[in-house]
Coordinates of C-alpha atoms in Angstrom, one line a residue:
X1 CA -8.8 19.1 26.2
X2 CA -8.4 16.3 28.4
X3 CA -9.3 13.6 25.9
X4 CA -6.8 15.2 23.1
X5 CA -4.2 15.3 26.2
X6 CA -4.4 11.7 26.8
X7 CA -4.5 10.8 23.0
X8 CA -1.3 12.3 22.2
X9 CA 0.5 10.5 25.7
X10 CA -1.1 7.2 23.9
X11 CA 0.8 8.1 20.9
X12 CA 4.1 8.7 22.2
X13 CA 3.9 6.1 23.9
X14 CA 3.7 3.5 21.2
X15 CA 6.8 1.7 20.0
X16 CA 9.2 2.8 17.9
X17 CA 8.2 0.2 15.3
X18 CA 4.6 1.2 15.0
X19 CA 6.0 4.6 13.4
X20 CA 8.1 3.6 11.6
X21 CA 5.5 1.1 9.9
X22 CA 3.1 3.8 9.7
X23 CA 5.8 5.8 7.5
X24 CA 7.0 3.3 5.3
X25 CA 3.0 2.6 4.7
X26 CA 2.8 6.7 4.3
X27 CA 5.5 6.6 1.5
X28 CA 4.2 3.5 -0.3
X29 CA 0.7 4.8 -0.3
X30 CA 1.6 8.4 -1.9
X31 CA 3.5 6.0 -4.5
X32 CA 0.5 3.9 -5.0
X33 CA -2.8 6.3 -4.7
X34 CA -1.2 9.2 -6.8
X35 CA -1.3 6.1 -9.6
X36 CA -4.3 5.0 -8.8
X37 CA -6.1 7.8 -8.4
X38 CA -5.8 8.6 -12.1
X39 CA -5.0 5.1 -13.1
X40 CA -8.8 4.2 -13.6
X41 CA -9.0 6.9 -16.1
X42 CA -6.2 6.2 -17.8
X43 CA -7.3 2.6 -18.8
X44 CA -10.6 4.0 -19.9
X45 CA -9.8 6.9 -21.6
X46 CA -5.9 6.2 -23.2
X47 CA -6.0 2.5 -23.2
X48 CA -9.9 2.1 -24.4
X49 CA -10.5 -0.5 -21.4
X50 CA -14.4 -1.1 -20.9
X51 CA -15.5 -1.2 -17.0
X52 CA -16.0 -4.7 -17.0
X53 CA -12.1 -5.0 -17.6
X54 CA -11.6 -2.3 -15.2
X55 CA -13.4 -4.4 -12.5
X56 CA -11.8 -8.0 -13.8
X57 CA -8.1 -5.8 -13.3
X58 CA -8.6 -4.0 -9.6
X59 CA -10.3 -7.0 -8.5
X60 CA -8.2 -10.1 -9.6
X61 CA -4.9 -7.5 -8.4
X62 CA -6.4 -7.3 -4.6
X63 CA -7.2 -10.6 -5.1
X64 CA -3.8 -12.1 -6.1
X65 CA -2.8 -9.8 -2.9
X66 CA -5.4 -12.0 -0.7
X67 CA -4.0 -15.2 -1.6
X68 CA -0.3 -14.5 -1.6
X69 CA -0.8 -12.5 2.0
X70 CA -2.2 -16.4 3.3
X71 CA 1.3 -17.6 2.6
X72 CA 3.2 -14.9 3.9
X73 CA 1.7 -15.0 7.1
X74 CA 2.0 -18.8 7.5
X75 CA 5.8 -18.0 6.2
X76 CA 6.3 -15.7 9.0
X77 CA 5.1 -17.8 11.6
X78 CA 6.6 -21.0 11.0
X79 CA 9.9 -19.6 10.4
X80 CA 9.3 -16.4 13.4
X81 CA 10.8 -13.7 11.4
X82 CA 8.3 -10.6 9.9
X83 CA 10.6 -8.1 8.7
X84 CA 12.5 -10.0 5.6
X85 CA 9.0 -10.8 4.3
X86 CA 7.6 -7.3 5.0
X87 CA 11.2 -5.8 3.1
X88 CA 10.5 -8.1 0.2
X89 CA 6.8 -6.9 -0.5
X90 CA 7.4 -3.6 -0.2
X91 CA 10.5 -3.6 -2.7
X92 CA 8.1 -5.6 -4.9
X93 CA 5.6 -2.4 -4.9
X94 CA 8.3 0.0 -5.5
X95 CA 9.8 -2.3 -8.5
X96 CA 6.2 -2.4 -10.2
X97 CA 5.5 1.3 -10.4
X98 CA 7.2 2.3 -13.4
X99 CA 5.4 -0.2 -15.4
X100 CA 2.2 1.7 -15.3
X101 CA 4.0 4.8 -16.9
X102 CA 5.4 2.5 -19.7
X103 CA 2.2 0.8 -20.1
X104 CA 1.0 0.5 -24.3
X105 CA -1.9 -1.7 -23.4
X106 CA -4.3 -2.8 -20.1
X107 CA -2.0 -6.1 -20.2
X108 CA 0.7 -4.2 -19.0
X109 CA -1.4 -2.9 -16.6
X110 CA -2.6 -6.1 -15.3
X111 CA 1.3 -7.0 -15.0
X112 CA 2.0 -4.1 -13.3
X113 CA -0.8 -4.4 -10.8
X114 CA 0.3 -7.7 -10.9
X115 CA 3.6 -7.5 -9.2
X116 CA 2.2 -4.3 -7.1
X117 CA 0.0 -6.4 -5.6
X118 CA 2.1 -9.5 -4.7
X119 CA 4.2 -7.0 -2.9
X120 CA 1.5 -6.3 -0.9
X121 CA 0.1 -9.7 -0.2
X122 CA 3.4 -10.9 0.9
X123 CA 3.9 -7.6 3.1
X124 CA 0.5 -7.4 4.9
X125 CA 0.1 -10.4 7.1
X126 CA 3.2 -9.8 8.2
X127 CA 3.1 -6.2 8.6
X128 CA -0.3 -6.7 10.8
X129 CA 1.2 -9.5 13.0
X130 CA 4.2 -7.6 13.9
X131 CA 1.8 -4.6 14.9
X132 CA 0.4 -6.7 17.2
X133 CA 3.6 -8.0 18.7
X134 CA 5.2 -4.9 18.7
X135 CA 2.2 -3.1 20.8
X136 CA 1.3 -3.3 24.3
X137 CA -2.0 -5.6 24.4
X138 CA -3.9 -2.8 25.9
X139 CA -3.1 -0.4 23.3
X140 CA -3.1 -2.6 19.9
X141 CA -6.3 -1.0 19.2
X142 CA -4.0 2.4 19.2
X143 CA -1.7 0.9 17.3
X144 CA -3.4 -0.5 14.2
X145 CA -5.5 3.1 14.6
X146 CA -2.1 5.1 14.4
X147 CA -0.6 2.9 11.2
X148 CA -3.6 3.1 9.3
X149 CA -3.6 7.0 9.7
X150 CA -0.4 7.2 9.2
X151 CA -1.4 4.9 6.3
X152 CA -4.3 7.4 4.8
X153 CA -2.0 10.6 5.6
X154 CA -0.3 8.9 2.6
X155 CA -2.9 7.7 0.8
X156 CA -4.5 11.6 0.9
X157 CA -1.2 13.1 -0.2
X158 CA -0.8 11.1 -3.4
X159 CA -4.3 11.9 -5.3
X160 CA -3.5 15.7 -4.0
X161 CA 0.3 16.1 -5.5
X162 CA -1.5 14.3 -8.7
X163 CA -3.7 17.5 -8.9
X164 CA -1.2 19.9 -9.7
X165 CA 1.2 17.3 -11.1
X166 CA -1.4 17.2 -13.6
X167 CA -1.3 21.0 -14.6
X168 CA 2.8 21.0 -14.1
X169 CA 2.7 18.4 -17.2
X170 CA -0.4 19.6 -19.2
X171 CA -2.8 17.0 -18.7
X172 CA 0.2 14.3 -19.2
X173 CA -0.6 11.5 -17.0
X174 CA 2.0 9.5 -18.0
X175 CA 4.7 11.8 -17.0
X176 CA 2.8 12.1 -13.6
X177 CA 3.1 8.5 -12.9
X178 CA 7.0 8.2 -13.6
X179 CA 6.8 11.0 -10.5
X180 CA 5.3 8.3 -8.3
X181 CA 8.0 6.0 -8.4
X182 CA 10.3 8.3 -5.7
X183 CA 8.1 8.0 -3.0
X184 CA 8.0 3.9 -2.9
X185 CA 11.7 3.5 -2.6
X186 CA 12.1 6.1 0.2
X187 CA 9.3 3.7 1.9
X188 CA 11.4 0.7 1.2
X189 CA 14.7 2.1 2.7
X190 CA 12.5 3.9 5.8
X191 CA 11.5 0.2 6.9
X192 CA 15.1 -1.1 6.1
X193 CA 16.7 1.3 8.4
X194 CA 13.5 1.7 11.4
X195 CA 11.9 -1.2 12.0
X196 CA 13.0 -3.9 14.4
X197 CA 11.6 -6.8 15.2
X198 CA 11.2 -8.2 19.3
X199 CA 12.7 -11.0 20.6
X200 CA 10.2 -14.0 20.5
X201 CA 9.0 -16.6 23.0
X202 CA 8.7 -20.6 21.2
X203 CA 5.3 -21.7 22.5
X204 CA 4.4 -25.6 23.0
X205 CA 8.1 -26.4 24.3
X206 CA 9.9 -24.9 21.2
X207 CA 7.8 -25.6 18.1
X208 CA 6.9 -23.9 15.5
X209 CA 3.1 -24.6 13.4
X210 CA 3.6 -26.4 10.1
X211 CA 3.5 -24.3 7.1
X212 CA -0.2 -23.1 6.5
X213 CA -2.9 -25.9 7.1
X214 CA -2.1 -27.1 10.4
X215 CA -1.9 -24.1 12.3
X216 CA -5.4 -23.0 10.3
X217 CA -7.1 -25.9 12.0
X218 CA -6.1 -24.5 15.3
X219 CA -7.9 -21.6 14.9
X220 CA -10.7 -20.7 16.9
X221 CA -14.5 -20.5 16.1
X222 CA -14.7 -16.5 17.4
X223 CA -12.0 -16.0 14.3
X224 CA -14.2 -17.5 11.9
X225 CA -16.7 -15.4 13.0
X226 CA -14.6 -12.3 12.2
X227 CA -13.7 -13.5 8.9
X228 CA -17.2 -14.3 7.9
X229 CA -17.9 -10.7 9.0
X230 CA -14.8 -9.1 6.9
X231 CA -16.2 -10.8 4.0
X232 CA -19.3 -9.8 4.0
X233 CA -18.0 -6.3 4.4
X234 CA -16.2 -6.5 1.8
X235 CA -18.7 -8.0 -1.1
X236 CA -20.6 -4.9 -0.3
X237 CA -17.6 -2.3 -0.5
X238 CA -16.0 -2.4 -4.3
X239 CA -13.1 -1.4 -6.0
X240 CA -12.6 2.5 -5.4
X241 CA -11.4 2.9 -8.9
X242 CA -15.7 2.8 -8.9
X243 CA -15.4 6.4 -7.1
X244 CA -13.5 8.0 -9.4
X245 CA -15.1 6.7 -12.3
X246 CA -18.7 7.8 -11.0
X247 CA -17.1 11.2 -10.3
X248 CA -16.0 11.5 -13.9
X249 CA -19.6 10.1 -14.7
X250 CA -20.9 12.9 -13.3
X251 CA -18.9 15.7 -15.4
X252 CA -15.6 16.3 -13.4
X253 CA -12.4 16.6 -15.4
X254 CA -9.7 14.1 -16.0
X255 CA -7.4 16.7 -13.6
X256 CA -9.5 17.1 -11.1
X257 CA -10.8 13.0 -11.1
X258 CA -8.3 12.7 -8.3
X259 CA -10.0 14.7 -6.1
X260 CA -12.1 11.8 -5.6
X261 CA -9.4 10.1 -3.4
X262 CA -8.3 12.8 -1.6
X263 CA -11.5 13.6 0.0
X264 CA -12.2 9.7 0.5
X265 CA -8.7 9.4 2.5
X266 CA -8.8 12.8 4.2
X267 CA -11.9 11.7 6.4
X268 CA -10.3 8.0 6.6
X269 CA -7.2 9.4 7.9
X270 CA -8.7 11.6 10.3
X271 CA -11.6 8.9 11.8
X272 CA -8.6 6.0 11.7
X273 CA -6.4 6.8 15.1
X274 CA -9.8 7.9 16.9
X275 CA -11.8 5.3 15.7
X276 CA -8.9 2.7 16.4
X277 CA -8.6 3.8 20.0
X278 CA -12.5 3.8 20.7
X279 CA -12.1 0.4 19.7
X280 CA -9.9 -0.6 23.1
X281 CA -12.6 1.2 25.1
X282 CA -16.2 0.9 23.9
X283 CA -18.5 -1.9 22.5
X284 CA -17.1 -2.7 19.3
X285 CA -20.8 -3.7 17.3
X286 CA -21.2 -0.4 17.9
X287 CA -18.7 0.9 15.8
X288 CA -19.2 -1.9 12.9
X289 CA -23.0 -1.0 12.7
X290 CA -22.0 3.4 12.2
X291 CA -19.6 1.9 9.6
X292 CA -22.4 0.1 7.7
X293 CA -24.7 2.2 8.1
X294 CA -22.5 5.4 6.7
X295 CA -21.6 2.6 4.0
X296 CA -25.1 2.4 3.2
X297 CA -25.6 6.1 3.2
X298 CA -22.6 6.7 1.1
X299 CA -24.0 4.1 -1.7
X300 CA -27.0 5.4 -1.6
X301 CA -25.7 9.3 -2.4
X302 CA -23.5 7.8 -4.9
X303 CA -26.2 6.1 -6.7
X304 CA -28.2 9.3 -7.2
X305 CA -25.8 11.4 -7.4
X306 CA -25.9 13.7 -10.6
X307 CA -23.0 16.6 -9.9
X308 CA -19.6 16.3 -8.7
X309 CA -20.0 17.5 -5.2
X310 CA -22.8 15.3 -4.3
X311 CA -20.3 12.4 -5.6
X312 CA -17.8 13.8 -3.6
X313 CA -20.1 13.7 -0.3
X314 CA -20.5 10.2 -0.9
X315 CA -17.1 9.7 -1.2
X316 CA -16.8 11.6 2.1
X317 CA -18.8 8.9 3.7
X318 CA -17.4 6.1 2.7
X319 CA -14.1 7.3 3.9
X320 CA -15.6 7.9 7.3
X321 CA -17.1 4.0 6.6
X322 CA -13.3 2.8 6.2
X323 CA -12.4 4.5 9.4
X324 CA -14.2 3.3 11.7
X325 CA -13.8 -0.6 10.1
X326 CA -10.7 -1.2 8.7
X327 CA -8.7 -1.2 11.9
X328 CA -11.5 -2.6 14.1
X329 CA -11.1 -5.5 11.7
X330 CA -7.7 -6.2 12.4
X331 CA -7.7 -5.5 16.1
X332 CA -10.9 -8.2 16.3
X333 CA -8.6 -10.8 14.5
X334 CA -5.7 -9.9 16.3
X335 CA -7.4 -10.4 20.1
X336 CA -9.5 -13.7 18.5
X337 CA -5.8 -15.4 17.5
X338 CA -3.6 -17.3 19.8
X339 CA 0.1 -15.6 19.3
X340 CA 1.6 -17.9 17.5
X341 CA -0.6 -17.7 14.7
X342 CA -1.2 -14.4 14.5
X343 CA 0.2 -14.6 10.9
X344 CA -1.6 -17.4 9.5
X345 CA -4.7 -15.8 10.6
X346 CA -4.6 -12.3 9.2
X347 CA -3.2 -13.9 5.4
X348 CA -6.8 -16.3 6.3
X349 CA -8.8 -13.3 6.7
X350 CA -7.1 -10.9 3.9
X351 CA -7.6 -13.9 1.5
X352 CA -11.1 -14.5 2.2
X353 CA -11.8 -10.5 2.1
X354 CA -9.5 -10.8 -1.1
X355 CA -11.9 -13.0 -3.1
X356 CA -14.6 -11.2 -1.9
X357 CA -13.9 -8.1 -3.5
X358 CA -13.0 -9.5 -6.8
X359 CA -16.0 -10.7 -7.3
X360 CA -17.5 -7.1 -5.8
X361 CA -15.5 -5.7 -8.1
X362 CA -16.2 -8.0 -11.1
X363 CA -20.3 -7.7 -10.7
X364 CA -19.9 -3.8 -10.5
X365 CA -18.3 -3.6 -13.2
X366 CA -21.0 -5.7 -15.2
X367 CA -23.9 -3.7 -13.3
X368 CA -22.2 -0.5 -14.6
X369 CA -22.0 -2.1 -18.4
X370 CA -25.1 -3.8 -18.2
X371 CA -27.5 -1.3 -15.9
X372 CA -25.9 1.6 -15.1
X373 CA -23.9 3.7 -12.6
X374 CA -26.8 3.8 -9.8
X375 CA -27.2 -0.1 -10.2
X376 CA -23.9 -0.3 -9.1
X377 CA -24.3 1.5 -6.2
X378 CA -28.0 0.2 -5.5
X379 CA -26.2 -3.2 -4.7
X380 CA -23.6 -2.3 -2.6
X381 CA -26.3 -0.5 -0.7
X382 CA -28.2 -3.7 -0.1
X383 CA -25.0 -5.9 0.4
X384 CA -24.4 -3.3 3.1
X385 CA -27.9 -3.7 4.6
X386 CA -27.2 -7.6 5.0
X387 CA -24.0 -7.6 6.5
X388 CA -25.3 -4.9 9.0
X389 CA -28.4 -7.6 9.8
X390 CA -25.7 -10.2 10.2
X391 CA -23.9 -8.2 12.9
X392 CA -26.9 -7.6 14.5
X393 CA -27.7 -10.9 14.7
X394 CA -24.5 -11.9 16.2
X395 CA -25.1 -9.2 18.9
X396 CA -28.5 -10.4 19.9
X397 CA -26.9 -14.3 20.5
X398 CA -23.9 -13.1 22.0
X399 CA -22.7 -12.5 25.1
X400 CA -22.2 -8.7 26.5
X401 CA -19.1 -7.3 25.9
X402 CA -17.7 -5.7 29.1

């Protein structure tokens, strides 16, 4: 009782900011994971895409986010403003989403993902950096935790209004996708109206990093590190379209497929704030070793999986897996960054974990053609089993953490 006492003082007393951030992600994500939860299935089954173009179309889209979320951070640190940046990606999201109900081919799916994903490349880095401003140093690790719930509260919600949304319009998914375009431009005008940026302090008498390249020079070896380690991550974690696609592999029906994301971002959202705020007490290898090896686990019941609810408790893991990572990523960038270039260095790290899962993505989807679903899976497996060997390695030459 204690505990949950002094998590919820933790939460009040975050910023302002950090909720409203952590709403205006809510809103987008019901916009974007109600699409994409039946979005996979739509390019398969209405648009006749094969899975390699599936995988060539979710990874080059977070991809194209990865690179443009390098300049937007650099932007926002050379000129010291996050907010106009962070307003102009998420408009960009909320502008692409009826494209995918209009969509007559996967071209105009690519466009669509396209644009969606720009938005989100140039809203990220900024986004993350201003987290990390905003927050108290001692609780950043609360901070990132509480937007990424916040962020998976939305990202559960979508696939679960697509449920009935698909029985309200008969199986239509096209006329469930025009719903999803509400929820992005409440998101846009919640940040409008919310979120306020802090005074900042010039560093080095009053100068400012040149645009991109210089300031990545001054970035320190213990940031590489944590990008090498993001990457690696990432080459063994794949597109999620993957997920629902194994579930409908495995028998479940094109209305229920969305299931699939809402029991994936159910256990995200509830191991994000806890796992996030563990991260500003205990040893942090810790946690990155659990999340591989529940990443490992959840692979492995995915690639033998031959009924819907074992798929679905593989997708349970790798939720948990996303939890306990995803915002212990950002935090360890964050605290390995001087201030300045706190920007630069998270649009470094998403564009390196960007490329990464494009080509994830690209090989699963020939392993799927080529060898099968459980081949698939089988390698993300073993990718997971490296990267958990690399962390461990790093432990054993590092220094205790206190």
């Amino acid at each position: 009782m204690a505990k949950m006492t002094l998590r919820a003082a933790r939460r009040r007393a975050l910023p302002a900011a950090i909720w409203a951030l952590g709403f205006g992600s809510l809103f987008m994500d019901i916009s974007s994971e109600l699409i994409h939860s039946l979005l996979p299935v739509f390019m398969v089954s209405s648009l006749g895409a094969s899975m390699v173009v599936v995988g060539v179309v979710e990874g080059a889209a977070e991809a194209t986010a990865a690179f443009v979320k390098l300049f937007s951070g650099a932007l926002s640190d050379r000129f010291g403003r996050r907010k106009p940046l962070l307003i102009l990606g998420y408009a960009l999201g909320a502008a692409s989403k009826p494209v995918f109900p209009l969509a007559g081919s996967v071209a105009w799916v690519f466009a669509g993902r396209f644009v969606d994903r720009v938005g989100k490349g140039i809203r990220g880095a900024p986004r993350d950096a201003l987290v990390a401003e905003v927050a108290p140093a001692t609780m950043r690790g609360a901070a990132y935790g509480l937007r990424q719930a916040l962020d998976s509260v939305g990202s559960l919600a979508g696939p679960l209004l697509a449920v009935p949304l698909m029985v309200w319009f008969l199986g239509d998914i096209r006329s469930v996708l025009w719903v999803a375009t509400f929820p992005a431009v409440v998101s846009v005008l919640v940040l409008i109206a919310y979120v306020r940026e802090p005074e900042r302090v010039e560093v080095g008498g009053g100068t400012r990093p040149r645009l991109m390249f210089a300031g990545v020079g001054r970035l320190p070896v213990r940031y590489w590190i944590v990008v090498l380690l993001g990457a690696v991550f990432t080459l063994a974690r794949f597109s999620e379209a993957f997920l629902v696609l194994r579930a409908r592999d495995t028998g479940m029906p094109d209305g229920r497929v969305p299931l699939v994301l809402v029991v994936m971002n159910l256990f995200y959202a509830a191991g994000a704030y806890p796992a996030g705020s563990a991260a500003d007490r205990i040893n942090r290898r810790v946690l990155l070793l659990g999340g591989l090896a529940l990443l490992v686990a959840s692979n492995l019941v995915l690639a033998g999986a031959t009924h819907s609810p074992t798929v679905l408790f593989g997708v349970a893991l790798w939720g948990l897996h996303m939890a306990l990572t995803q915002g212990l990523l950002a935090k360890l960038v964050s605290d390995a960054t001087p201030g300045e270039l706190l920007g630069t260095a998270f649009g470094v790290f998403h564009l390196v974990s960007g490329a990464m899962l494009l080509a994830a993505s690209v090989v699963a989807g020939a392993l799927w053609t080529t060898k099968g679903a459980a081949a698939t899976f089988l390698a993300g497996a073993a990718f997971a089993a490296i990267a958990a060997i690399g962390v461990w390695g790093v432990a054993r030459r590092s220094a205790p953490e206190p």
